[in-house]
XYZ file of C-alpha atoms in Angstrom:
300
model
C 188.736 3.226 -59.106
C 185.590 1.425 -59.864
C 182.797 4.010 -59.863
C 180.353 1.530 -58.347
C 182.564 1.125 -55.301
C 182.861 4.966 -54.731
C 181.352 6.188 -51.435
C 178.425 8.564 -51.575
C 179.480 12.335 -51.621
C 177.816 13.086 -48.355
C 179.564 10.378 -46.631
C 182.828 11.254 -48.175
C 182.347 14.768 -46.947
C 181.524 13.910 -43.311
C 184.094 11.196 -42.935
C 186.852 13.486 -44.284
C 185.735 16.633 -42.220
C 188.057 17.405 -39.186
C 185.021 18.945 -37.387
C 181.518 18.142 -38.142
C 178.643 20.261 -36.685
C 174.973 19.292 -36.227
C 172.348 22.071 -36.779
C 168.711 21.292 -35.712
C 165.885 23.479 -36.630
C 162.569 23.920 -34.812
C 159.356 22.170 -35.525
C 157.580 21.264 -32.229
C 156.592 17.605 -32.189
C 158.125 17.120 -35.677
C 161.419 17.484 -34.116
C 161.023 13.852 -32.960
C 162.421 13.220 -36.723
C 165.695 14.512 -35.506
C 166.055 11.541 -32.941
C 166.197 8.969 -35.870
C 168.874 11.118 -37.681
C 171.024 11.322 -34.630
C 170.741 7.530 -34.102
C 171.744 6.873 -37.651
C 174.698 9.359 -37.641
C 176.012 7.682 -34.564
C 175.424 4.194 -36.014
C 177.638 5.349 -39.010
C 180.442 6.651 -36.635
C 179.703 10.334 -37.389
C 179.865 12.041 -34.074
C 179.355 15.741 -34.194
C 181.895 18.146 -32.461
C 179.265 20.654 -31.668
C 175.517 21.356 -32.040
C 173.612 24.409 -33.012
C 169.817 24.479 -32.418
C 166.793 26.423 -32.034
C 163.211 25.997 -30.758
C 162.063 22.295 -30.527
C 165.407 21.000 -31.690
C 167.238 22.382 -28.497
C 166.172 19.498 -26.339
C 167.665 16.899 -28.688
C 170.881 18.923 -29.055
C 171.507 19.299 -25.283
C 170.981 15.521 -24.790
C 173.465 14.901 -27.437
C 175.917 17.433 -25.997
C 175.340 15.977 -22.407
C 175.900 12.413 -23.729
C 172.559 11.138 -22.949
C 171.314 10.725 -26.595
C 170.747 7.109 -26.003
C 167.813 8.112 -23.767
C 166.091 10.408 -26.155
C 163.199 8.015 -26.961
C 162.551 7.693 -23.243
C 162.791 11.508 -22.883
C 160.195 12.210 -25.546
C 157.970 9.448 -24.508
C 157.914 10.736 -20.966
C 157.198 14.244 -22.085
C 154.276 13.604 -24.432
C 152.614 11.234 -21.830
C 152.454 14.018 -19.316
C 149.190 15.953 -19.135
C 149.861 19.383 -21.041
C 146.739 21.378 -19.583
C 146.106 22.169 -15.952
C 143.731 25.082 -15.332
C 145.208 25.614 -11.910
C 148.236 26.799 -13.825
C 146.277 29.875 -14.756
C 147.138 31.174 -11.279
C 150.723 30.490 -11.446
C 151.726 31.376 -15.076
C 148.467 32.941 -16.519
C 148.062 29.925 -18.848
C 146.281 26.597 -18.837
C 149.389 25.023 -20.573
C 152.194 23.519 -18.261
C 154.865 23.082 -20.924
C 157.288 24.847 -18.730
C 156.827 22.337 -15.820
C 156.915 19.438 -18.315
C 160.300 20.562 -19.737
C 161.562 21.208 -16.260
C 160.901 17.537 -15.093
C 162.053 15.832 -18.213
C 165.039 18.009 -18.852
C 166.328 17.501 -15.290
C 165.774 13.755 -15.442
C 167.269 13.059 -19.074
C 169.825 15.817 -19.431
C 170.453 18.174 -16.521
C 172.732 21.100 -16.018
C 175.369 19.134 -14.170
C 176.007 16.892 -17.336
C 176.005 19.834 -19.680
C 178.597 21.604 -17.511
C 180.965 18.764 -17.442
C 184.292 19.337 -19.381
C 183.624 16.460 -21.764
C 180.254 17.897 -22.757
C 179.967 19.071 -26.385
C 179.477 22.792 -27.319
C 175.759 23.122 -27.426
C 174.912 26.565 -29.059
C 171.178 27.608 -28.521
C 169.683 30.217 -30.579
C 167.054 32.511 -29.379
C 165.281 35.617 -30.813
C 165.925 38.873 -29.187
C 162.397 40.287 -29.262
C 163.488 43.893 -29.130
C 164.922 43.793 -32.683
C 164.258 40.178 -33.737
C 167.800 39.366 -34.088
C 169.277 35.888 -33.589
C 171.549 35.614 -30.478
C 173.499 32.343 -29.447
C 174.597 30.989 -26.036
C 176.653 27.857 -25.255
C 174.554 25.791 -22.925
C 177.768 24.339 -21.372
C 178.694 27.803 -19.962
C 175.349 28.977 -19.336
C 174.188 28.916 -15.611
C 170.769 27.553 -16.217
C 170.541 25.617 -19.515
C 166.737 24.962 -18.919
C 165.878 28.590 -19.019
C 167.927 28.974 -22.136
C 165.845 26.032 -23.729
C 162.510 27.471 -22.504
C 163.604 30.950 -24.119
C 164.291 29.355 -27.470
C 160.876 27.608 -27.314
C 158.905 30.660 -26.218
C 155.644 31.098 -28.185
C 152.397 32.364 -26.679
C 149.874 30.810 -25.716
C 151.832 27.697 -24.822
C 154.202 29.964 -22.639
C 153.137 33.299 -21.261
C 156.226 35.147 -19.883
C 159.159 35.757 -22.229
C 162.366 34.806 -20.383
C 165.088 37.319 -19.992
C 168.575 36.465 -21.133
C 171.296 39.065 -20.203
C 168.406 41.363 -19.552
C 166.798 41.037 -22.826
C 163.363 39.486 -23.513
C 163.911 36.527 -25.779
C 161.633 34.216 -27.707
C 161.560 31.394 -30.025
C 164.867 30.903 -31.876
C 163.280 29.758 -34.956
C 161.708 33.254 -35.468
C 164.941 34.737 -36.468
C 166.790 31.751 -38.020
C 165.178 28.343 -38.230
C 168.207 26.978 -40.171
C 171.189 27.973 -37.927
C 173.929 26.106 -40.055
C 176.016 29.273 -40.479
C 176.710 29.440 -36.793
C 178.364 25.964 -36.835
C 180.605 27.197 -39.666
C 181.505 30.283 -37.584
C 182.578 28.090 -34.733
C 185.137 26.291 -36.824
C 183.249 23.312 -38.531
C 184.245 22.411 -41.973
C 181.039 20.254 -42.608
C 177.580 20.485 -41.130
C 174.648 18.289 -41.042
C 171.497 20.392 -41.175
C 168.281 18.622 -40.066
C 165.122 20.460 -40.723
C 161.454 19.127 -40.892
C 159.972 20.770 -44.120
C 159.535 18.222 -46.711
C 161.419 18.347 -49.901
C 158.133 18.381 -52.032
C 157.080 21.397 -50.030
C 159.814 23.593 -51.467
C 162.985 25.016 -50.174
C 163.622 24.891 -46.481
C 162.036 27.658 -44.208
C 164.454 30.046 -42.557
C 162.311 32.793 -41.335
C 159.246 34.838 -42.591
C 161.500 37.108 -44.710
C 163.285 33.927 -46.216
C 160.574 31.125 -46.423
C 162.293 29.412 -49.235
C 165.888 29.455 -48.251
C 168.559 28.514 -50.668
C 172.024 27.504 -49.183
C 174.609 29.386 -51.257
C 178.397 28.919 -51.551
C 180.679 28.581 -49.715
C 178.227 26.689 -47.413
C 176.260 24.748 -49.902
C 179.304 22.469 -50.707
C 180.004 21.696 -47.048
C 176.266 21.189 -45.873
C 174.481 17.941 -45.737
C 170.795 18.732 -45.427
C 168.570 16.005 -44.134
C 164.798 16.399 -44.225
C 161.727 14.422 -45.084
C 160.777 13.812 -48.637
C 157.297 14.909 -48.047
C 155.158 16.658 -45.232
C 155.668 14.628 -42.105
C 152.548 12.616 -41.126
C 151.802 14.313 -37.843
C 150.822 17.929 -36.587
C 152.960 20.287 -34.771
C 151.169 19.438 -31.520
C 151.193 15.545 -32.115
C 151.099 13.641 -28.604
C 150.511 10.177 -29.621
C 153.620 8.288 -28.887
C 153.067 5.453 -31.671
C 152.915 8.347 -34.264
C 156.116 9.950 -33.024
C 157.910 6.497 -33.080
C 156.964 6.348 -36.804
C 158.398 9.944 -37.175
C 161.642 8.845 -35.527
C 161.908 5.840 -37.708
C 161.532 7.953 -40.857
C 164.229 10.304 -39.717
C 166.572 7.298 -39.133
C 165.946 5.877 -42.616
C 165.986 9.337 -44.399
C 169.529 9.843 -42.903
C 170.725 6.678 -44.496
C 169.163 7.684 -47.724
C 170.886 11.081 -47.726
C 174.255 9.887 -46.500
C 174.595 6.332 -47.708
C 172.547 6.564 -50.856
C 170.116 3.891 -49.690
C 166.498 3.632 -50.899
C 163.721 3.252 -48.174
C 160.124 3.150 -49.567
C 158.940 4.016 -46.132
C 160.201 7.601 -46.500
C 157.663 8.169 -49.304
C 154.870 8.288 -46.902
C 153.007 11.664 -47.087
C 151.303 13.401 -44.288
C 148.135 15.655 -44.377
C 147.236 17.709 -41.290
C 143.859 17.056 -39.994
C 141.487 19.899 -39.827
C 142.155 20.436 -36.065
C 145.956 20.391 -36.771
C 145.499 23.111 -39.355
C 143.377 25.249 -37.055
C 146.185 24.888 -34.315
C 148.985 25.747 -36.705
C 147.052 28.849 -37.687
C 146.560 29.831 -34.175
C 150.346 29.082 -33.639
C 151.377 31.447 -36.329
C 148.870 34.187 -35.320
C 150.233 34.202 -31.734
C 153.864 34.258 -33.034
C 153.272 37.240 -35.137
C 151.308 39.030 -32.288
C 154.132 38.441 -29.855
C 156.933 39.646 -32.125
C 155.171 42.545 -33.813
C 156.870 45.916 -33.048
C 155.012 47.998 -30.302
C 153.598 51.316 -31.176
C 155.020 54.019 -29.001
């Protein structure tokens, strides 16, 4: 065989796999990167057999599972154009943020429980963190009565959400707190290859799994069967980005980056580096502070 005609290893792995899983990490607005990756995978004829996702990645995963991935750009554009603050919400949810209502409206329009509950829907495993012991717990949105509540639980972080949802009687929070890289669940569900999409840039170090494993190394036997797609550098947007033109740029970076990793192409556009503005940094510090406070063990 001519070495120059050989397929890239990642493409060979995914094309030869009987069952490919798609694992999507959290990352808030940066999860728009995942839309481009999903678009590229489908263009290459790589359709996952199931999804496993946490935090901001759950909305993309449930859209793919429901068969509405072609409307993901409309989904996100509608979401970011909705006002996120309404002080009248202080009376209803004790928070000025109205993300729960925003998710309710966009989820029902672009995904919906009815589509997820159809027999042809893909398994869509959603990871949440059980706040009592900070353990990762997974539920299949296809068989869960209210997938929206499941998605909100996996995104629960104060102050953006104020009341931790209860799943099976347990208070649950952001799925990325326990495991932001839920690729092992896909293997547990019978996949022999997994595409893991996470938003931490390669130049920033190894992927972030959780606070105890901030520089996660994928070990055997998973390493040889996992294709990791992530930006080359820090994405040029903040966690709370709401500018649609900026998010379109992130989506395109995800699309091109997937082609680089799987097909071996080179796209200079992926070299763009992002530096968070001062306000973005302050919001990120606030985000982390709230997460730690919400999940800290209570003193009896």
